[in-house]
Each structure stands twice: as C-alpha cells, then as structure tokens.
Coordinates of C-alpha atoms in Angstrom, one line a residue:
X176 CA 99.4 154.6 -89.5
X177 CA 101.4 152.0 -87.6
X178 CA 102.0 152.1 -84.2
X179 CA 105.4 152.6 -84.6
X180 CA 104.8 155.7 -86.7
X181 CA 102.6 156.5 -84.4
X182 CA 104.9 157.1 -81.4
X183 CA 107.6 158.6 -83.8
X184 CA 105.6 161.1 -84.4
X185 CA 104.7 161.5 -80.7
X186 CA 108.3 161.7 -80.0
X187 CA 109.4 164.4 -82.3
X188 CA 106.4 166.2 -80.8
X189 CA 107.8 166.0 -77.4
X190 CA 110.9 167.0 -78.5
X191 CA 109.8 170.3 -80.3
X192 CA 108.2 171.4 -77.3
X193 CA 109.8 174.2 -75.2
X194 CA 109.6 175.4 -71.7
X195 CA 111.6 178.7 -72.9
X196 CA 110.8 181.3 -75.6
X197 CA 112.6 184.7 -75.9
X198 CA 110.4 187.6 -75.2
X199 CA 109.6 191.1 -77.0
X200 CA 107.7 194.1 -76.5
X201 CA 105.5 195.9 -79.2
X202 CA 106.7 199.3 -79.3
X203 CA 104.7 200.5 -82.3
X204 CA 101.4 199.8 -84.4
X205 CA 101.1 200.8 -87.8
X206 CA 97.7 199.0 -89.5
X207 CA 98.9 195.3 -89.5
X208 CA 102.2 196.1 -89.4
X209 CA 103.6 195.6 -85.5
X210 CA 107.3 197.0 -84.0
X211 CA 108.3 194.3 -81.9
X212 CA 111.9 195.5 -79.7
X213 CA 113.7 192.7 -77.7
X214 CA 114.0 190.0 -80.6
X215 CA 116.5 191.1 -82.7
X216 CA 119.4 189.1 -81.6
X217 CA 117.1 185.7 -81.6
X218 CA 114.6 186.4 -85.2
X219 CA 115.6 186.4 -88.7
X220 CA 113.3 186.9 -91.6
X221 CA 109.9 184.7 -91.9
X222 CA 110.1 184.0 -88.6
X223 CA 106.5 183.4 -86.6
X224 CA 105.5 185.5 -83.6
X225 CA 102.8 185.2 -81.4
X226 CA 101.2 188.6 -79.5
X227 CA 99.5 188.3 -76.3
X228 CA 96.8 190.7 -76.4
X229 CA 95.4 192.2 -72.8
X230 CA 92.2 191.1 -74.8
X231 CA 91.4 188.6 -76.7
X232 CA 93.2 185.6 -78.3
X233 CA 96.8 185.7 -78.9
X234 CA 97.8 187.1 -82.5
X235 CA 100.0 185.4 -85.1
X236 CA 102.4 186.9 -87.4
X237 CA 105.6 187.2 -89.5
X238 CA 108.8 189.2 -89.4
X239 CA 109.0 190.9 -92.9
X240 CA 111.6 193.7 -91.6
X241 CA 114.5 194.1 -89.3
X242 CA 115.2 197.3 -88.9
X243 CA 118.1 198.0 -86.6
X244 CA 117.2 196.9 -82.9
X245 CA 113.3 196.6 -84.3
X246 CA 111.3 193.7 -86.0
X247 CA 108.6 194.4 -88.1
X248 CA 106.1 191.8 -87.8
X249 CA 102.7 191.3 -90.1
X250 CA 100.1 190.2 -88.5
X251 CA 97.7 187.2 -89.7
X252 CA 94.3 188.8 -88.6
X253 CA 93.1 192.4 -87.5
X254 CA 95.6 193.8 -84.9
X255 CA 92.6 194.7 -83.2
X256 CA 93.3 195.1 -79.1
X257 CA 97.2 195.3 -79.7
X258 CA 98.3 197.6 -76.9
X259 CA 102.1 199.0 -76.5
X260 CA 104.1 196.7 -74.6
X261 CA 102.3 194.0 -75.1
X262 CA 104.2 190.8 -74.8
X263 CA 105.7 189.3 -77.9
X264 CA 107.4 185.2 -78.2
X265 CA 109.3 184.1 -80.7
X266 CA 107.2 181.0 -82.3
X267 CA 109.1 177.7 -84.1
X268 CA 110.1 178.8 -87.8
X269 CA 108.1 177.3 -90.5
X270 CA 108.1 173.9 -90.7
X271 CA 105.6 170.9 -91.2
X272 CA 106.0 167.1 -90.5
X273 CA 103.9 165.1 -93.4
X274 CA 103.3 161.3 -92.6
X275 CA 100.9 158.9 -94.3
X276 CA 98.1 160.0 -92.2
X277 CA 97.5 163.3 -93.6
X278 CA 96.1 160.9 -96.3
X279 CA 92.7 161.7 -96.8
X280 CA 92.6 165.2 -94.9
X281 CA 91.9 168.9 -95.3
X282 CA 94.7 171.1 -93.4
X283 CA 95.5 174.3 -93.2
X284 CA 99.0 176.1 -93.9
X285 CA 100.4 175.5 -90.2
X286 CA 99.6 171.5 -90.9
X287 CA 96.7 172.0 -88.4
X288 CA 93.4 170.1 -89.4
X289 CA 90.6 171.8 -90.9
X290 CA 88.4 168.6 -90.9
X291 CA 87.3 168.5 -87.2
X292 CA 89.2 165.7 -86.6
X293 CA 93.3 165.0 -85.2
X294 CA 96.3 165.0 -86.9
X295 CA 99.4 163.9 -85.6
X296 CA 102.7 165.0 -87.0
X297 CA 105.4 162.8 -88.5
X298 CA 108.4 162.0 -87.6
X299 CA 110.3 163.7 -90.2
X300 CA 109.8 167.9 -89.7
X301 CA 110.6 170.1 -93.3
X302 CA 110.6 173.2 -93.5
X303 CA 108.4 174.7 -96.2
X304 CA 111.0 176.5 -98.0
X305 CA 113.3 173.8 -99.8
X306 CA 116.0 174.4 -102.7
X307 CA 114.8 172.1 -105.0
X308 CA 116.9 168.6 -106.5
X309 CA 120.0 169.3 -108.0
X310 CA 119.6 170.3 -112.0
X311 CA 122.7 168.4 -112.8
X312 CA 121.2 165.2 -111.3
X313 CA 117.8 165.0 -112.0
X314 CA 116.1 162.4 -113.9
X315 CA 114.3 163.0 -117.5
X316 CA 110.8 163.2 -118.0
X317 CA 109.1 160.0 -116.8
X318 CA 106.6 157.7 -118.8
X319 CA 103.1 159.3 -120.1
X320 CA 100.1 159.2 -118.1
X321 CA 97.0 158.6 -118.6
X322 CA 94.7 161.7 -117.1
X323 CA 91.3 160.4 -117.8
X324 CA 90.9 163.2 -120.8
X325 CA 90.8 162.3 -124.3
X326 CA 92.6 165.8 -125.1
X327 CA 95.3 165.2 -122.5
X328 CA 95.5 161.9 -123.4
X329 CA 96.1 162.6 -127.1
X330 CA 96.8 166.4 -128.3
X331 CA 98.1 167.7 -124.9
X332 CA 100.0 164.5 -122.9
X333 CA 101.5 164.7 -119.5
X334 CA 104.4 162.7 -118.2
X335 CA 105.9 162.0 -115.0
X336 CA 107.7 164.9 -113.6
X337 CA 106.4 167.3 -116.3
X338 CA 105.1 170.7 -115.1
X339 CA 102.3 172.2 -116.9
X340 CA 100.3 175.4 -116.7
X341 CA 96.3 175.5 -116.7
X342 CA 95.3 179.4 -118.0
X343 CA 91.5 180.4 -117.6
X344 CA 89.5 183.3 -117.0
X345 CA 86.6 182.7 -113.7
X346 CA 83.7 180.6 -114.4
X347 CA 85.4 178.6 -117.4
X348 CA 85.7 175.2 -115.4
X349 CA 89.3 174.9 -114.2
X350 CA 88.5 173.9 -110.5
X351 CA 86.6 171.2 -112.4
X352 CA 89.3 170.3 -114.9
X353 CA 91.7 170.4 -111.7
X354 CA 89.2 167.7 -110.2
X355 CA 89.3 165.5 -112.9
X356 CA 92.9 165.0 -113.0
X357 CA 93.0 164.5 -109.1
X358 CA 90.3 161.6 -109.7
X359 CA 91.6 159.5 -112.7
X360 CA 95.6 160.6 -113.2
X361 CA 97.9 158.1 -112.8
X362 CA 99.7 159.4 -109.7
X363 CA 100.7 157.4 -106.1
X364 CA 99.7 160.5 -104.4
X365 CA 97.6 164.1 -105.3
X366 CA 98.4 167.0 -103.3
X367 CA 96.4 170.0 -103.8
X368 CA 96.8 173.7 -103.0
X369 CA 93.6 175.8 -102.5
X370 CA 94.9 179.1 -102.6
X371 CA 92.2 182.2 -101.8
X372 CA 89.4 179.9 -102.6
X373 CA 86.1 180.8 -101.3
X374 CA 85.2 179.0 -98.3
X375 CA 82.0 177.2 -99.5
X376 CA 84.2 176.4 -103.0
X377 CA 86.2 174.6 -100.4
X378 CA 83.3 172.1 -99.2
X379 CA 82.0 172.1 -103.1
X380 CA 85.6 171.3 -104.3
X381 CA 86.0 168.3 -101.9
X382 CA 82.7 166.8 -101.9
X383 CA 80.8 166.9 -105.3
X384 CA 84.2 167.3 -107.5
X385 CA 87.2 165.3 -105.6
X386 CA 84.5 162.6 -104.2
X387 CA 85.5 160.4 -101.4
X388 CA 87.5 158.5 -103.6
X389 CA 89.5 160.8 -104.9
X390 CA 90.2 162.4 -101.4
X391 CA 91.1 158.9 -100.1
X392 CA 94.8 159.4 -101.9
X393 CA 95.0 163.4 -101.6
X394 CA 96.1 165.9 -99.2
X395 CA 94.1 169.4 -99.6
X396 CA 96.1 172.6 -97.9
X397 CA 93.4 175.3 -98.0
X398 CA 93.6 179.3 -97.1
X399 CA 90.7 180.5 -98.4
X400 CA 90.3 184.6 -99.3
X401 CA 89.7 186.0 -95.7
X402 CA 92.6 185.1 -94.5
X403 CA 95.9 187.0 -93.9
X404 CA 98.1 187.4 -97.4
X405 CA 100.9 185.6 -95.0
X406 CA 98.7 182.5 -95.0
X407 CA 97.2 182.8 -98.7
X408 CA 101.0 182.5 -99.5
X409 CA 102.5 179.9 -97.4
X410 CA 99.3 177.8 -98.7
X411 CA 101.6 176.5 -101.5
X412 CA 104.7 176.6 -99.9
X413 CA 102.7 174.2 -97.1
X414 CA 101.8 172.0 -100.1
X415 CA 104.9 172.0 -102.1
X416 CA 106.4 170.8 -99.1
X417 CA 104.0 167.6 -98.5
X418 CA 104.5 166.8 -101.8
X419 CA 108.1 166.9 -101.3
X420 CA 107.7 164.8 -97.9
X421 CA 105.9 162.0 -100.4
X422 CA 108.4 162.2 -103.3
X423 CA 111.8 161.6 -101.1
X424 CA 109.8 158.6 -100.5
X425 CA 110.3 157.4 -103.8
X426 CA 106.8 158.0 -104.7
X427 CA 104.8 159.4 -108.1
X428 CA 102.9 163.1 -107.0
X429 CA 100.2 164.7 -108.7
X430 CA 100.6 168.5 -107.5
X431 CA 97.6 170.8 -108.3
X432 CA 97.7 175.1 -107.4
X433 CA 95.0 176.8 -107.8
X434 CA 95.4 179.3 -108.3
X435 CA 99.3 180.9 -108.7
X436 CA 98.0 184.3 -109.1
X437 CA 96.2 184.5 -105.9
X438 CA 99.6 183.3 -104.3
X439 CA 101.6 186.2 -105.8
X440 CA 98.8 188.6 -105.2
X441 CA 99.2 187.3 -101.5
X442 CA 103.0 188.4 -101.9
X443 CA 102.6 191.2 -103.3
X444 CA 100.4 192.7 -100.2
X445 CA 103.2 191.0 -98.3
X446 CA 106.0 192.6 -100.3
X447 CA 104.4 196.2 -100.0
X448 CA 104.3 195.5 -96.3
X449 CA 108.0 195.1 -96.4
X450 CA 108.7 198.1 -98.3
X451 CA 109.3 196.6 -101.6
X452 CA 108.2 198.7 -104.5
X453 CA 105.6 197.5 -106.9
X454 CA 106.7 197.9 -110.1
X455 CA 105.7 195.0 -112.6
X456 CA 102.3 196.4 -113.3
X457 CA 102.0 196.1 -109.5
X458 CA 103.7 193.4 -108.5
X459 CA 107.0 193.9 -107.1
X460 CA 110.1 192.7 -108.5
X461 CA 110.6 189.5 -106.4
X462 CA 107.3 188.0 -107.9
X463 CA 109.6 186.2 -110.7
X464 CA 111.4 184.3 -108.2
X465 CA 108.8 183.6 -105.6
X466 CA 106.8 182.2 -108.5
X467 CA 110.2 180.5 -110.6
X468 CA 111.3 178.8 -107.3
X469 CA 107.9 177.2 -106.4
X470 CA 107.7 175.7 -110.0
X471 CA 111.7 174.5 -109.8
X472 CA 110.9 172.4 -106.8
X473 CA 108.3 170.3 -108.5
X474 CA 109.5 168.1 -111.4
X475 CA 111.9 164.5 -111.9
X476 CA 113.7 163.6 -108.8
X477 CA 117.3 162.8 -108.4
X478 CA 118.3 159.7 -107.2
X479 CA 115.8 157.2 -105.6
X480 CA 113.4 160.0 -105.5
X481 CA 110.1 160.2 -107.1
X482 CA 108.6 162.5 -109.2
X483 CA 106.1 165.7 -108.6
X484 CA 103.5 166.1 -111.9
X485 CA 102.3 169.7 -111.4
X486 CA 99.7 171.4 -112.8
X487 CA 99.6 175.5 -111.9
X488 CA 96.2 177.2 -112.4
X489 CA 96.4 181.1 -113.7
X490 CA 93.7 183.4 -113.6
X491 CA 93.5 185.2 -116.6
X492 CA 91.7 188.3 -117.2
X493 CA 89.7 189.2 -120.3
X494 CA 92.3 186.4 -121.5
X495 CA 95.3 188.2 -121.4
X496 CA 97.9 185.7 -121.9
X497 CA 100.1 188.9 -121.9
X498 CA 99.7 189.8 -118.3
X499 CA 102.9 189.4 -115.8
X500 CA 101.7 186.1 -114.1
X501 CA 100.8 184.0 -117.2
X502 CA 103.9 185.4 -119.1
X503 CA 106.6 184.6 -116.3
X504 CA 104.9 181.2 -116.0
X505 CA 104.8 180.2 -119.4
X506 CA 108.6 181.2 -119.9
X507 CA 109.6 178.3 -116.6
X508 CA 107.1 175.5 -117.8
X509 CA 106.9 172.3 -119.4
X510 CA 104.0 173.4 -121.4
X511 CA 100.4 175.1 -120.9
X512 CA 96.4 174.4 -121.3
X513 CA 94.8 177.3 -122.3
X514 CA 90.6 177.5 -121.6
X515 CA 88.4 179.6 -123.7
X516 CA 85.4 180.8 -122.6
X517 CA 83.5 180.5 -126.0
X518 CA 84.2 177.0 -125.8
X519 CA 82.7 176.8 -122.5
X520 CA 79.6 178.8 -123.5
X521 CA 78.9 176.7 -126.7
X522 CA 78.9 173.4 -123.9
X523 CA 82.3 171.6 -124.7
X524 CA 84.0 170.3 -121.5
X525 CA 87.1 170.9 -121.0
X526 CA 87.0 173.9 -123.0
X527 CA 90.6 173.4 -124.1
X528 CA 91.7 175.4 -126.8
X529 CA 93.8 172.8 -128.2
X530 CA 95.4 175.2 -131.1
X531 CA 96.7 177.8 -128.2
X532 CA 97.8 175.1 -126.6
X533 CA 100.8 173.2 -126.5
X534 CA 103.0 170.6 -124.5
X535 CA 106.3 170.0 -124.4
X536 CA 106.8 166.4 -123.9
X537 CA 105.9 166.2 -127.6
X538 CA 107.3 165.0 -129.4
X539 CA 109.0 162.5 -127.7
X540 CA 106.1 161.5 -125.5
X541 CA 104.6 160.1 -128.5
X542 CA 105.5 157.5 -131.1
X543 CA 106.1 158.4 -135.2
X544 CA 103.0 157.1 -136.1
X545 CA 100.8 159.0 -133.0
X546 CA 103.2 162.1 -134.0
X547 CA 101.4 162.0 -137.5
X548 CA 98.2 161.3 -135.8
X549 CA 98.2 164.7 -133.8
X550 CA 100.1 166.3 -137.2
X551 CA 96.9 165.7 -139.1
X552 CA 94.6 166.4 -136.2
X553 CA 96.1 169.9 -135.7
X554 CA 96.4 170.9 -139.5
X555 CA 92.4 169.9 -139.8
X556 CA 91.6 171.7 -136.5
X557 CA 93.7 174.8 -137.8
X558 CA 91.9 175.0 -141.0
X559 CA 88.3 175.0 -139.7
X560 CA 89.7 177.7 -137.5
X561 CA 90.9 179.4 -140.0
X562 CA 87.8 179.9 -142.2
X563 CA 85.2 179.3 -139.4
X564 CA 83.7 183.3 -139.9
X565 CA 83.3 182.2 -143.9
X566 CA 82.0 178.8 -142.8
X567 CA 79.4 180.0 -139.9
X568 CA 78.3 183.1 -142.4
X569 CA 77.5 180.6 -144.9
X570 CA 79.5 181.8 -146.9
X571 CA 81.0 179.0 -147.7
X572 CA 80.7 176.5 -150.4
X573 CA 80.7 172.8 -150.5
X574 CA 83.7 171.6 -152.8
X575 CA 85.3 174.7 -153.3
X576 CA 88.2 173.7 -151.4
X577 CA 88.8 169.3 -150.7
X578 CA 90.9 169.7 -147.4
X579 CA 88.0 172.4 -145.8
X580 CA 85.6 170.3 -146.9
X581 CA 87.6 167.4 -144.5
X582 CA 87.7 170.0 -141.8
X583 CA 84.2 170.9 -141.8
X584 CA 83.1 167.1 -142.1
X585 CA 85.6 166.4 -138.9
X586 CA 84.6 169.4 -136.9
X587 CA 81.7 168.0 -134.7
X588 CA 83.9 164.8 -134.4
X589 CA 86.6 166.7 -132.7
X590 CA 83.8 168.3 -130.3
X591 CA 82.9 165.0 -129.3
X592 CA 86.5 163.4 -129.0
X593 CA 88.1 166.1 -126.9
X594 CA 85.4 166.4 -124.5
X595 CA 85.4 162.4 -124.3
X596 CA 86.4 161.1 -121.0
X597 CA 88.7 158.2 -120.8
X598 CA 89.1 156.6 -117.4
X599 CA 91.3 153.4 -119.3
X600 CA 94.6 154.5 -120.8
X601 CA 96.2 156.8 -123.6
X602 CA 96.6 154.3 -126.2
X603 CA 92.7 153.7 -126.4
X604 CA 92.3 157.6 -127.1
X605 CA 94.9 157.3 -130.0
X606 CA 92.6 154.6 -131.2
X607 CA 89.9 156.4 -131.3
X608 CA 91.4 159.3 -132.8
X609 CA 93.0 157.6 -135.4
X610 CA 89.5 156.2 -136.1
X611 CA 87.8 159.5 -136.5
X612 CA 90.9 160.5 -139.3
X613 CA 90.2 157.4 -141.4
X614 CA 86.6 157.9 -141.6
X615 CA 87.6 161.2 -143.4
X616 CA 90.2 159.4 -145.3
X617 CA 93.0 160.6 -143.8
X618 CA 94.3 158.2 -140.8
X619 CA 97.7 156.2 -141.8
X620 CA 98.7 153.5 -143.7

C-alpha cells in the first residue's frame, strides 16, 4: 500500500467519525428481538444499533421492523443483561471500504480483521447492498479460463464473467474443489465468502487448501456457524461487495460462496424475526430475490469495468436437485457442477458428474472441432452409463454391441482424464482428450 493510499484511507477515517449519535431507549425484550423508542425519525431498515448494557460489552444489532414510533432491532449475540431503558445509538449503515491491502487477509463481515493483525480502510466506502451493472450495457461473456481441472477445462469450461453453480451433498469435496479454483484459475483477484463454516474449517480452508500462495491474491470474509443469522448473511453481501470494489477497478474476479444455502438459511431466521411467513418449504418468500440479486451483481461489467467469475456452492441433501435453493439457483445461472457422492466413494476427485452437468458458455466457448470432441466424449460417457448395471453384473458380453464395447474400453480413461489436474492451459486438456478418443478410433479427421 502506498503512502498516499495510506493517508487516504486515514482521511476518510477521520471523516466518518462522529462526536454525535442519536439516542434510544429499549422499551421491550422479546428473545433477540429488542424495542428500541426514540429512533424512529433518524433509522430506516438494516440500519446497525449498538446497546449499552449496564453489564457487559455493548450489543450489536439490526432494525428488521419499524413499527409505528418503535424499532425492532435483532440482536447479533445473546441479549443477555439487556435491561429496559437501556441506552441505544444509532451505528453507521452498512458499508465497507476495500483497498489493496486487504490482499492477503481474513476479515470479518464489518471489514474488521480476523487475522490478529491491522487493517486500514480505503479511501473509497461501498455500501454492501449495490444494484448491480446495467443489463442493457454489460459486456458478453469474456475469454475461457483455464481452472487448473481437466473437466473444467474441457467438458465443463468457465469464462470471464460467467456465473456457475457447484451442487454437493457434505463430505463430497466441494470446499476442496472451491480451493482448487482459488489456486490455479486464471483471475487478477479471488474473493471468497465462508458462510456458516465451522471455525476450525476456517484455519483448515486457509492453510492446507488455499496455501500461502493462493491467499497472497485472495480476500476471505468469514462468519462462521455461531454467529448471529444477521452476520451469517451480510457474509456475502460483505464479499460481493469487495469484489465489486476490485472489478470497478477494471480488474478480472474470481468470486467463491460457500455455501448459498447457509446464507438463505441465515435469512430465513432473519425473515421470521421480521414477521415474514415461511412459506417455500420454510423459507419465506423473499428468499428468490435475496438469492437472484446476489447472483445479478456478479457477472461482465459495463464499461471499463472488469469482470466477477462466480462460483455459488449449494448444499444438497440426499441430492435433491429439486429442493427450493438448488432449483431457484439453477433457473438464474450460467450453468451448474453437480458432485456425486458415489463418485467420491469409488476415489475420483473432483467427483463431477459430468452427464448431470452442464455449462452454458458451450457452445460458443469452444471451437467446431473441440465441440465434436466433447460431442463424442459425452455420447461414450452416456452409453457406459446407460448399461453400467448390465456391464458391472457381468452380464454383459464382449462384441455384442461395437460402440459399448468403445465405451467400456474408454471408461477408466475418462476416470483418469477428469480427475487429471492441469495447472498449464485449456488447449493442452483438449489435447489430451482428443488423444484418449483416437486411441479408440474415434478422435477427428
């Protein structure tokens, strides 16, 4: 950070502070859920407030409700020594102030460090809620990238600006996956969201997946699962926001969430709180936007802008593809990676199931002759699915039919090729690809 930055930063500092803050009264206490009187004419919706309790620290919170002359306000933590009349202030509305030294660091949804060590704000505050760049001017999908996966290389490519789901069940190796891409995609700057992570998946995440080197060009916004549902949820607004700081800079951003469903379970407590019904097999009816309007703001930029590359983790249970969150995500993005835990039991990393999956950059991300590359690929992998019961009974026999013959002959080829990494570019994994066909006499011309 230059000096210059440097006292920019200090500046804008200075000149957020205040000597004067409005002042409440709690009035009421229902389980988190505080009545704060005195505020009214000053608050508005998502604003923060900050209780001073006759004991202990001073609790944080959010107005959810305005009801008449009364706020409602949930708190971040156990309300816990909350006493009528306490005093209440009205806190600075949500807003963050990225700079090139967060670079490198672990924060929290406030943009407070979580590293032990300082972090000075920008020059430039943003509020985390932004509308996103203007659909009529946004650019087209970017160039391909190269991910450092044979499969995503190859049967499931990503370009600049696309946005692309990652569905998975626990325990099937998305954090993993998630780590790869932060490590070897082509991207300027990764920003990852760690939403309701365990706190030890935290430490594991950034030291024995991300590495040193791939933290050296990443910004990590964590709220792990203790924490209030307010935090758990402004997690990704937190990070959609510094990657928004990096791409008005003209610059290429890897975005990683994991996981989406954690941030609208987060809203749904919230949502409840605020007297909204659940109704979508629980979640309330907002969910569709909250999670729509996150995804909307990643994509091409407009103008001199960059680009934001997201990839939105979904946890799915018993691998129900059906279930509210993976169905309104697939209907808003540019394509989706489903994992399959039999994949991952029988020891193939990334368990990609590449016949579930799909991308929609194809086929224009591709050329006519790697088109019919992934044609072929496809129809072979399809037909061993297909017949694989007949073909694992044994019941199956040798030259009945030519083309399952060629899919049975190609099978442990495939294994091999799409758990292949490839840390050098996308063109090499065509090569290889188109390598494997020919040996089965079916590559091109």
């Amino acid at each position: 950070m230059t000096n210059a930055s440097l006292i920019d930063g200090l500046t804008a500092h200075i000149a957020d502070l205040r000597s004067v803050r409005p002042v409440g009264r709690v009035t009421r206490a229902d389980g988190a859920a505080l009545h704060i009187t005195g505020l009214t004419q000053n608050a508005s919706l998502g604003d923060g407030l900050q209780v001073y309790r006759r004991r202990g620290v001073p609790l944080r919170g959010e107005v959810v409700q305005i009801i008449g002359n009364t706020l409602v306000m949930l708190a971040e933590a156990p309300p816990e020594g909350v006493s009528l009349n306490d005093r209440v202030t009205l806190m600075s509305p949500g807003i963050i102030a990225p700079s090139d030294a967060w670079l490198g660091r672990i924060i929290d949804p406030a943009g407070q460090p979580l590293d032990g060590k300082p972090l000075l704000r920008g020059a430039q505050a943003r509020r985390l809620l932004n509308p996103p760049p203007n659909a009529a001017g946004r650019r087209p999908f970017g160039a391909r990238l190269s991910t450092g996966l044979a499969v995503t290389n190859t049967m499931l490519p990503l370009v600049k600006g696309q946005r692309m789901g990652l569905f998975a069940g626990s325990g099937v190796g998305k954090s993993s996956l998630l780590g790869q891409f932060a490590k070897h995609m082509s991207a300027d700057v990764v920003v990852i969201a760690m939403i309701g992570e365990r706190g030890r998946e935290l430490r594991h995440f950034v030291d024995e997946i991300l590495g040193a080197a791939g933290l050296a060009r990443a910004v990590v916004v964590a709220a792990t699962s203790d924490q209030s549902p307010l935090l758990r949820r402004r997690c990704a607004w937190t990070a959609m926001a510094v990657a928004e700081h990096f791409r008005d800079e003209g610059r290429s951003v890897l975005f990683l969430a994991d996981s989406i469903t954690r941030f609208a379970e987060a809203h749904r407590e919230v949502a409840v709180a605020a007297g909204e019904a659940p109704v979508l097999r629980g979640y309330p009816p907002s969910t569709t936007h909250l999670i729509t309007s996150l995804c909307e703001r990643a994509g091409p930029g407009a103008g001199t802008q960059g680009d934001i590359t997201a990839l939105f983790s979904v946890l799915v249970a018993g691998s129900d593809m059906d279930e509210p969150i993976a169905d309104i995500l697939r209907g808003v993005l540019d394509g989706h990676m489903v994992l399959d835990r039999a994949i991952a039991e029988r020891g193939r990393f990334p368990a990609v199931d590449v016949l579930r999956s799909v991308s929609r950059s194809l086929p224009a991300a591709a050329s006519a002759r790697e088109n019919a590359l992934l044609a072929q690929t496809r129809k072979m992998l399809s037909l061993y699915d297909a017949n694989a019961m007949m073909i694992r009974a044994g019941l199956y026999t040798h030259g009945s039919d030519p083309e399952i013959d060629k899919a049975i002959q190609l099978h442990p080829e495939f294994e091999i090729f799409l758990a292949k990494e490839e840390p050098d570019d996308a063109q090499r994994s065509f090569s290889q690809l188109e390598l494997i066909l020919r040996r089965a006499g079916l590559g091109l011309p």
